[in-house]
Coordinates of C-alpha atoms in Angstrom, one line a residue:
X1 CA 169.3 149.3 80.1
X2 CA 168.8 146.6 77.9
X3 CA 171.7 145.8 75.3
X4 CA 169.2 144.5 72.6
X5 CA 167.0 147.2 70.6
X6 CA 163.6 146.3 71.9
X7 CA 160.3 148.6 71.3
X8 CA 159.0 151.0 74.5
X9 CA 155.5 150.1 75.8
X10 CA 152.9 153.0 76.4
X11 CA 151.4 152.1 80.0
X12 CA 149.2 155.2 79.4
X13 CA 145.3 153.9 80.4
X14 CA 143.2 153.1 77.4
X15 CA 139.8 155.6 77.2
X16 CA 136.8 154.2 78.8
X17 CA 135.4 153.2 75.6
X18 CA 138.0 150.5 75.0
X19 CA 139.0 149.7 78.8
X20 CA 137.5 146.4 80.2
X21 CA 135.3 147.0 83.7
X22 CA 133.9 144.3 85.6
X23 CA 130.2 144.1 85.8
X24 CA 129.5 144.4 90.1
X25 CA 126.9 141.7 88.9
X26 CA 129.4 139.2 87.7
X27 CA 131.9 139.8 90.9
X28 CA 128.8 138.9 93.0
X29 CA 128.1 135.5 91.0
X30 CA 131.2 134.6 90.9
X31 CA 131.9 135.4 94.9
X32 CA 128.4 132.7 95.0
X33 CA 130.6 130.1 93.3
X34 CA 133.6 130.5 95.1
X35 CA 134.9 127.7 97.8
X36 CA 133.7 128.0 100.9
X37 CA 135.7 127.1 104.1
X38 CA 135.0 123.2 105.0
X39 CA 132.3 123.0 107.9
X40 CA 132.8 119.5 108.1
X41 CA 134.1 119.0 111.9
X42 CA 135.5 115.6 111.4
X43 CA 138.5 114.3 112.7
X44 CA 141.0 111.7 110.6
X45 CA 142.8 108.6 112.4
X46 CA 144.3 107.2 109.8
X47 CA 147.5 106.4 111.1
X48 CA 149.4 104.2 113.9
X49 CA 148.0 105.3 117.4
X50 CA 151.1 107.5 119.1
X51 CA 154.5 108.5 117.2
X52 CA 156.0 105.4 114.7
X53 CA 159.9 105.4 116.1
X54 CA 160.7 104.6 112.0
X55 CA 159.0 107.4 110.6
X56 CA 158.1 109.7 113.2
X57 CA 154.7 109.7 112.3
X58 CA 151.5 108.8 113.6
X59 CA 147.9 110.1 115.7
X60 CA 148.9 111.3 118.5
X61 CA 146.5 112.7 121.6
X62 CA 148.3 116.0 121.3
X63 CA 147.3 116.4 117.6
X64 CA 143.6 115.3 118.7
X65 CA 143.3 118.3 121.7
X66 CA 144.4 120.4 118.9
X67 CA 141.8 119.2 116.2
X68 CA 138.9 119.3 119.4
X69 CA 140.3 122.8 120.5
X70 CA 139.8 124.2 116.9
X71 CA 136.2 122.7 116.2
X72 CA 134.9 123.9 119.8
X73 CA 131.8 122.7 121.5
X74 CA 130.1 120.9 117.9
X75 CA 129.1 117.2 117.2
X76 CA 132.2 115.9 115.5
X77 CA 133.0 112.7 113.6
X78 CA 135.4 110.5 114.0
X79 CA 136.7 108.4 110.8
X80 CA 139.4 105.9 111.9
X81 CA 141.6 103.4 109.6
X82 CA 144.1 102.4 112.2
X83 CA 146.2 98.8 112.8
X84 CA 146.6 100.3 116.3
X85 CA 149.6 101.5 118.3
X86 CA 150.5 103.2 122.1
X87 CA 147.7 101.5 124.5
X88 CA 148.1 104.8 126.7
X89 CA 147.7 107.4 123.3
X90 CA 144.4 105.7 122.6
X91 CA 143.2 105.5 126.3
X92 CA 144.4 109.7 126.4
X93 CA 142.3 110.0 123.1
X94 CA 139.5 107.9 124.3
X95 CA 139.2 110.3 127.3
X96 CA 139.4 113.4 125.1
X97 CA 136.4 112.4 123.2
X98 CA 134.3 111.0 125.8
X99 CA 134.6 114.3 127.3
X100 CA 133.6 116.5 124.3
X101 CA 130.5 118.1 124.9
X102 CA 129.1 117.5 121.9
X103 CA 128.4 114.3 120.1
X104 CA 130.8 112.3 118.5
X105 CA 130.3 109.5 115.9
X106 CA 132.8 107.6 115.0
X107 CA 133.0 106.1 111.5
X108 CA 135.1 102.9 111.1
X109 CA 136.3 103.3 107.8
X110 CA 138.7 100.0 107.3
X111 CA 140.1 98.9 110.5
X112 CA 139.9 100.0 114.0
X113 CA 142.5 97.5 115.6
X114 CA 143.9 97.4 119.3
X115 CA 144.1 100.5 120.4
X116 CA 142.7 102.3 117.7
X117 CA 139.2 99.9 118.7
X118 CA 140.0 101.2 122.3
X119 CA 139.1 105.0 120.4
X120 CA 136.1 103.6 118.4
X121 CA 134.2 102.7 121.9
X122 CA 134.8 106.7 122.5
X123 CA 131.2 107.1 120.1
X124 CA 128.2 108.3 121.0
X125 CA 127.5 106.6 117.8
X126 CA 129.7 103.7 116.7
X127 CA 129.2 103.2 112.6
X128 CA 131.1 100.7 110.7
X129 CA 131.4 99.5 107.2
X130 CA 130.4 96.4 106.3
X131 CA 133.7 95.3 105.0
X132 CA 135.5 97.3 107.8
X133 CA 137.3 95.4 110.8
X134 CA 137.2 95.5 114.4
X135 CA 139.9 93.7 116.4
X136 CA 140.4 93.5 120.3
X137 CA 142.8 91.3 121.7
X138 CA 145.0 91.9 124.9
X139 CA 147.6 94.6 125.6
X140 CA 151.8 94.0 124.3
X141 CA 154.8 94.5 125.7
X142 CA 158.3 93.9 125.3
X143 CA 160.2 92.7 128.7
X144 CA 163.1 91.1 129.3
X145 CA 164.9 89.7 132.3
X146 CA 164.9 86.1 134.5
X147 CA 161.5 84.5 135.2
X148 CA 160.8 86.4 138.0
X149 CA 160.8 89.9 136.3
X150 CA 158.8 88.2 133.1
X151 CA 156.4 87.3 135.8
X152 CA 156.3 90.4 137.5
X153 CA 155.3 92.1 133.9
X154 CA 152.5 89.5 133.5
X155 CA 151.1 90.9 136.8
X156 CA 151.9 94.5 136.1
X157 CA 149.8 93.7 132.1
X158 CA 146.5 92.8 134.1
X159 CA 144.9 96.4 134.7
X160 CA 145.5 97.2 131.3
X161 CA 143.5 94.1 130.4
X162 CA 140.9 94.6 132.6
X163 CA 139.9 98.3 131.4
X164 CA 140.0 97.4 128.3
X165 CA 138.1 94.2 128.6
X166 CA 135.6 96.3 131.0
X167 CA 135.1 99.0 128.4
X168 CA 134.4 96.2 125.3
X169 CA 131.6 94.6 127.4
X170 CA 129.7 98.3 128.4
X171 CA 129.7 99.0 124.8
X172 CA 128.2 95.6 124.0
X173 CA 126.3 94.8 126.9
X174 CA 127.7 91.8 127.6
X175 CA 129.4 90.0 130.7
X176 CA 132.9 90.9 131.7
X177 CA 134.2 87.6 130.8
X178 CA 132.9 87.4 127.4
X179 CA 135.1 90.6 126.5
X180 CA 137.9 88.7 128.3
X181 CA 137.6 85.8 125.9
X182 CA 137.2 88.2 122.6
X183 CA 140.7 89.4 123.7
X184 CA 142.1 86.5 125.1
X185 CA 141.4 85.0 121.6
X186 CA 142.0 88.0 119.5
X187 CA 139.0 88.2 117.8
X188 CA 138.6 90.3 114.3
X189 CA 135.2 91.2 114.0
X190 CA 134.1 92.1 110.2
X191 CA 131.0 94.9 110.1
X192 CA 127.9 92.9 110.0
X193 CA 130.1 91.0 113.4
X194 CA 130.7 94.2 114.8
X195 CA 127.2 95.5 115.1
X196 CA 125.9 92.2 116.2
X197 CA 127.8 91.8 119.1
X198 CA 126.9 95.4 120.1
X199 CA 130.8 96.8 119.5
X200 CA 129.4 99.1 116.6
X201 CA 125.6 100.5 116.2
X202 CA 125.0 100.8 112.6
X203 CA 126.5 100.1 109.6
X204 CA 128.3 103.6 107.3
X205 CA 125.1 105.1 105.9
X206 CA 126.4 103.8 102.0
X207 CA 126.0 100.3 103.6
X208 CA 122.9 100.9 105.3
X209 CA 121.1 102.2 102.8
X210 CA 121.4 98.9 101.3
X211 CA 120.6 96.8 104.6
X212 CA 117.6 94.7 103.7
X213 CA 115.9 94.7 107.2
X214 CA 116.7 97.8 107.6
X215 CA 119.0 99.2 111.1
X216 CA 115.7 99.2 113.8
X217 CA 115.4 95.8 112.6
X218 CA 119.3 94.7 113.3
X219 CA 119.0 96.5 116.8
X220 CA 116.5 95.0 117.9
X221 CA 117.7 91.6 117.1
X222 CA 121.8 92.2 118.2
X223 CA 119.5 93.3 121.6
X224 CA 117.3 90.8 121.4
X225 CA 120.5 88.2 121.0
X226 CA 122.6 89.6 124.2
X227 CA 119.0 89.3 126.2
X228 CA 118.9 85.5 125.2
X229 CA 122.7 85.0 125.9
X230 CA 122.4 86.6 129.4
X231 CA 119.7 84.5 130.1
X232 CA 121.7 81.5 129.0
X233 CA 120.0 80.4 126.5
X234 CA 121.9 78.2 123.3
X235 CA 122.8 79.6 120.5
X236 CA 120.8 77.0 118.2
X237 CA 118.3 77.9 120.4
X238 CA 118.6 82.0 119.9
X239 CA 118.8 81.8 116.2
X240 CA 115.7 79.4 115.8
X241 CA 113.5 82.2 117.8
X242 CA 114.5 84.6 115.6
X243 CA 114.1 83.0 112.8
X244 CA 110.4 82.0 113.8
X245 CA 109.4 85.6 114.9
X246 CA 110.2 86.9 111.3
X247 CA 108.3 84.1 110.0
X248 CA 107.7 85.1 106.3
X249 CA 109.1 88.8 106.3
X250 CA 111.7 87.8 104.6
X251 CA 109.7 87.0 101.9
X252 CA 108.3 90.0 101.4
X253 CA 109.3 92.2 98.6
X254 CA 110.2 94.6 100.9
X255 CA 111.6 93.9 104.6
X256 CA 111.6 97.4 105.5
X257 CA 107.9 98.5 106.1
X258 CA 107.7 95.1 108.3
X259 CA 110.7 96.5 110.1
X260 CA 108.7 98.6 113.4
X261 CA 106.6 95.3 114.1
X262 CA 109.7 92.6 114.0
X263 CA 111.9 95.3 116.3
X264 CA 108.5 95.2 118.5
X265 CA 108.2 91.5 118.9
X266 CA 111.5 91.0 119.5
X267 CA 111.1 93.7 122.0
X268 CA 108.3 91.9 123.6
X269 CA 110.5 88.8 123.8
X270 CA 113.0 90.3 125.6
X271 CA 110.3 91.7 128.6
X272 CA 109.4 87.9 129.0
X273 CA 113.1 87.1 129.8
X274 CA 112.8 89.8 132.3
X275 CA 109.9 88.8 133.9

């Protein structure tokens, strides 16, 4: 009991006429405006690729056989911001989403570096800002010892190399070699870089909505390019051709209606080199 004289309360129910009942209308609207559960089946790397030994963090393959688990056999996306990490967390996560059933875009949102650009090639779809950042360059790792156990790791480092450099030159169509040399120099490709050298497909859809030529136009050139570089041809050379077949369309007011009949020339270009 309480030591201070405070007043009872009367809990007994108020008559209808003064109680407050909830209109089964209102219940119903406000049900409508409730939030729903997301539906969005996206999965976040935004994070070093495998477990940081500072913080214990990081995107680990475990964590994304979790995430593919939970969103089942649906298209998913992808959104990466990652420096990088474990080469063999990002190959294990490569393989997991190669191997969804259902298609995956990935969205390069800043930076999809080292292993993290290893994930990106994973796309059906590859999509990239045009301030974002691709970077490839060839696999690390710490070894010590005399020269003949340094040399024994630079010999052991060469497979790694050579799936990576194997899987950069698929994505872009391009010659073995010429991935070699992207990694060899440790190339950082910007947006516009990335889908020009067939890494990425298509600019984030803010970006492209911008695109002046529009993205058929851009495929058809980065394809038209490759062709032209396969068949040896110089780069002086390339550009002026493709400068020549748009002719005036970029002075037109607006690129994009001229977009279907430059992506058909150029593909009409590219059947001559075959021939």
């Amino acid at each position: 009991m309480s030591l201070r004289p405070l007043p009872e309360i009367s809990a007994s129910r108020l008559p209808d006429v003064c109680a407050f009942h909830l209109d089964d209308g209102a219940i119903d609207r406000y049900e409508a405006l409730a939030p729903k559960a997301a539906t969005d089946n996206s999965i976040s790397i935004l994070d070093v690729i495998g477990q940081d030994f500072l913080s214990g963090e990081g995107v680990t393959s475990k964590r994304i056989a979790a995430a593919l688990r939970s969103i089942g056999e649906q298209d998913v996306v992808v959104n990466i911001n990652s420096p990088g990490g474990d080469f063999f967390e990002g190959v294990a996560i490569y393989n997991m989403l190669r191997q969804h059933p259902a298609k995956v875009t990935v969205k390069v949102l800043g930076l999809a570096a080292s292993a993290a650009s290893v994930i990106a090639m994973a796309g059906d779809e590859v999509q990239i800002g045009k301030a974002g950042f691709m970077m490839v360059h060839n696999a690390w790792v710490v070894a010590i010892g005399n020269r003949h156990d340094l040399a024994a790791a630079s010999k052991e480092m060469e497979p790694f190399d050579t799936a990576m450099a194997t899987l950069y030159a698929e994505r872009a169509d391009v010659e073995r070699p010429k991935a070699e040399q992207w990694m060899d120099a440790e190339t950082w490709f910007n947006g516009e870089q990335a889908v020009e050298v067939g890494l990425a497909d298509a600019f984030l859809p803010g970006d492209a909505a911008t695109t002046r030529d529009g993205p058929k136009q851009m495929r058809a050139e980065m394809k038209a390019e490759n062709a032209f570089i396969r068949a040896k041809m110089p780069r002086s050379e390339r550009r002026s051709l493709i400068g020549e077949l748009k002719g005036t369309q970029d002075a037109a007011p607006d690129a994009m209606q001229d977009a279907g009949a430059l992506a058909a020339g150029l593909q009409g270009l590219m059947d001559t080199l075959k021939t």
